[in-house]
Short mmCIF file of C-alpha atoms in Angstrom, two decimals:
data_model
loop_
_atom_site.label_atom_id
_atom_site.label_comp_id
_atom_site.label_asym_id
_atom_site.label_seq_id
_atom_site.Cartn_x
_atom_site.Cartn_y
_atom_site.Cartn_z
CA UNK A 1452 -26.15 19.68 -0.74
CA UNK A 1453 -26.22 15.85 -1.71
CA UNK A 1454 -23.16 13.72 -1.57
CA UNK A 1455 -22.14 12.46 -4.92
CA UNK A 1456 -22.67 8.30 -5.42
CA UNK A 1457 -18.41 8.19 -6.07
CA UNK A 1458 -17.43 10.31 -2.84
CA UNK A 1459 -20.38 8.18 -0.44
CA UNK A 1460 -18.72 5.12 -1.87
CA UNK A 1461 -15.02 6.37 -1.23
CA UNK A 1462 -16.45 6.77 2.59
CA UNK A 1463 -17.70 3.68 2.89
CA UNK A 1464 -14.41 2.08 1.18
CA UNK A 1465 -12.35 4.13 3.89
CA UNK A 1466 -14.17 3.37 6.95
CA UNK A 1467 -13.64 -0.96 5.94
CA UNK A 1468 -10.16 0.14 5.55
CA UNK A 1469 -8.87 -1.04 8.94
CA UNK A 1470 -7.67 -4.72 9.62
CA UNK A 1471 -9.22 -5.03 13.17
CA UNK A 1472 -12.62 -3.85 11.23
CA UNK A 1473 -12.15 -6.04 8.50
CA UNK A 1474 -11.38 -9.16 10.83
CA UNK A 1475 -14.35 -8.02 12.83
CA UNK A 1476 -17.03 -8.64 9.73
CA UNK A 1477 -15.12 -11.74 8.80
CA UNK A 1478 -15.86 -13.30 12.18
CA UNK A 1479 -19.34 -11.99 12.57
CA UNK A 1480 -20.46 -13.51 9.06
CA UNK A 1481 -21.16 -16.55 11.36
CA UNK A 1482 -23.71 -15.11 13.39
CA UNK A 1483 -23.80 -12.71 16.79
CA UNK A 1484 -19.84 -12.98 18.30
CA UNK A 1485 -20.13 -12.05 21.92
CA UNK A 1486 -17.29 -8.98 22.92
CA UNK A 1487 -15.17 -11.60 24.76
CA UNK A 1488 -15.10 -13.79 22.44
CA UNK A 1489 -14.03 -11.42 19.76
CA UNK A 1490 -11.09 -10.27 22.00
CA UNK A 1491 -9.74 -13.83 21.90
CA UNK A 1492 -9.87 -13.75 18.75
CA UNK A 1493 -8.28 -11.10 17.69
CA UNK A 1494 -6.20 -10.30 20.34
CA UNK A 1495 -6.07 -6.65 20.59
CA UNK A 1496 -6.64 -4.50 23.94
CA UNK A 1497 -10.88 -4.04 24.96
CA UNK A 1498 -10.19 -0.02 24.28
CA UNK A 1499 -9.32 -0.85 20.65
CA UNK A 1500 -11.92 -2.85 20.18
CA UNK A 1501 -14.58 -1.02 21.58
CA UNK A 1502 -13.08 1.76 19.45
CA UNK A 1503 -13.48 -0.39 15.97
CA UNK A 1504 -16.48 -1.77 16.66
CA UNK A 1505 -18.28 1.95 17.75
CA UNK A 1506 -16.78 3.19 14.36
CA UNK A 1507 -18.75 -0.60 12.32
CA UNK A 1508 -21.78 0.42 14.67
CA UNK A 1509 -22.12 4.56 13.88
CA UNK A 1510 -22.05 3.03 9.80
CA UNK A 1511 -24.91 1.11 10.47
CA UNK A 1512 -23.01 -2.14 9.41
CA UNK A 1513 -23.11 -4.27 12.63
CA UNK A 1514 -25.58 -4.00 15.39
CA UNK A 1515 -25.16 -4.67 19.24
CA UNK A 1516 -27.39 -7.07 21.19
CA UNK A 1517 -27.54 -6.95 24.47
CA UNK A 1518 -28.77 -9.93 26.68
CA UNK A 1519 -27.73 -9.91 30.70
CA UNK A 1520 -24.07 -8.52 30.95
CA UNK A 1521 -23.12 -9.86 27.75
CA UNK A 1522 -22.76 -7.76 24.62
CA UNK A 1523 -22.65 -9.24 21.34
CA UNK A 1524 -22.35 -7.79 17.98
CA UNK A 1525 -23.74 -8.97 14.59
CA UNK A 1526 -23.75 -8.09 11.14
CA UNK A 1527 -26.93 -5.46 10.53
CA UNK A 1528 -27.15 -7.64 6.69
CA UNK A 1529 -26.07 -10.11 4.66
CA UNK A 1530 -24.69 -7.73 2.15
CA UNK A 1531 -21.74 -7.30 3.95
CA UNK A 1532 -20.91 -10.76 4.03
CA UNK A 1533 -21.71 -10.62 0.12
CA UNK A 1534 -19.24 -7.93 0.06
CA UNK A 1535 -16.28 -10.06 1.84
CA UNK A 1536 -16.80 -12.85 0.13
CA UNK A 1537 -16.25 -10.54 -3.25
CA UNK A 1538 -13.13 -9.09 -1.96
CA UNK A 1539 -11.84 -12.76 -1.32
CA UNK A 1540 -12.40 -13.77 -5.00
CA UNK A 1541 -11.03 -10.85 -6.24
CA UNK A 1542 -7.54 -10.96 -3.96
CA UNK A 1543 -8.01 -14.50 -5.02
CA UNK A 1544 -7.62 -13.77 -8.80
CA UNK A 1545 -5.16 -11.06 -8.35
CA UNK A 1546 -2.24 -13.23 -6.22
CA UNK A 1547 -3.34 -16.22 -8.62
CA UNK A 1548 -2.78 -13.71 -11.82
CA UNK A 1549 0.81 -12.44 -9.95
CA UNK A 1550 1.58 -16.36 -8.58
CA UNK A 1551 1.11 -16.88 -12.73
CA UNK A 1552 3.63 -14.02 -14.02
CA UNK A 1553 6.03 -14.81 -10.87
CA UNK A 1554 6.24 -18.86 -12.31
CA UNK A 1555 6.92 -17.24 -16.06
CA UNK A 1556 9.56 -15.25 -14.55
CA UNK A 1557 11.15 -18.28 -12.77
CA UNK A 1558 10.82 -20.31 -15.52
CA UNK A 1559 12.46 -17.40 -18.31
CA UNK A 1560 15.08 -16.83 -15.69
CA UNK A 1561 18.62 -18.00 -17.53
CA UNK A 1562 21.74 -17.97 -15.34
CA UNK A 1563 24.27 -15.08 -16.45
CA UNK A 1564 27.39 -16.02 -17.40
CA UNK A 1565 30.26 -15.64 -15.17
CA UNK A 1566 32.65 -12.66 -15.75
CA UNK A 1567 36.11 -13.93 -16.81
CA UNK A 1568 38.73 -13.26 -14.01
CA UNK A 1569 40.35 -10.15 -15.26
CA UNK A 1570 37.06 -8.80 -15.81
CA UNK A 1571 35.77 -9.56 -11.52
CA UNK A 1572 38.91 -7.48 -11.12
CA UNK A 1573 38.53 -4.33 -13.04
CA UNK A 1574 41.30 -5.06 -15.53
CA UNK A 1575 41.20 -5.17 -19.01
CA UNK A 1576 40.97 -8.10 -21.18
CA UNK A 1577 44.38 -9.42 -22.26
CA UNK A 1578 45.10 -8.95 -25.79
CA UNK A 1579 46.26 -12.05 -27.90
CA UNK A 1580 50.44 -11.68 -28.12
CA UNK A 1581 50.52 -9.08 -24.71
CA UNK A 1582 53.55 -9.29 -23.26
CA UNK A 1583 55.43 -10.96 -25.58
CA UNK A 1584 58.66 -9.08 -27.22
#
């Protein structure tokens, strides 16, 4: 039985949903990133790494390249990239539409008056004439 289009989609959503992934297609968008320098990068330990980047490779999204004892890893299209550089215009437009309401807020923000002393102290208000006989 076929996959439906929404649940293949929700997959592919899922498996970008981990930082160390996400930082990995950000820096490859360059061109090839060699393992070690990747590491420096992103400063994680080479087991995590290798973990992340088997899970980008499996999807078919990055691709390893082998030359001598150095192992590299690029980007298997420029789709991807496409794809990152969406998701920074939209987070762009989102905080810029929340950075908007947050200034209205500021700006409709009106000091509340200060509670009269009796009232700070959980009396009640004097009455005009209390206390007089």
């Amino acid at each position: 039985m076929q996959v439906p289009l929404y649940q293949a989609k929700a997959e592919f959503f899922r498996m970008l949903g981990h930082p160390v992934r996400i930082r990995v297609l950000e820096l490859l968008q360059g061109g090839p990133v060699a393992v070690r320098d990747l590491l420096a990068e992103i400063e994680i330990e080479p087991s995590s790494l290798s973990q992340q980047l088997a899970v980008l490779r499996r999807s078919g999204i990055v691709v390893s390249i082998r030359e001598g004892s150095t192992v590299s890893y690029a980007l298997a299209g420029g789709d991807v990239a496409e794809l990152l550089r969406a998701a920074r215009r939209i987070l762009t437009e989102l905080l810029a539409g929340q950075n908007e309401l947050l200034a209205e807020l500021r700006q409709s923000e009106q000091p509340l008056p200060t509670p009269a002393p009796h009232a700070r102290a959980g009396l009640p208000a004097p009455r005009s004439g209390a206390g007089r006989t």
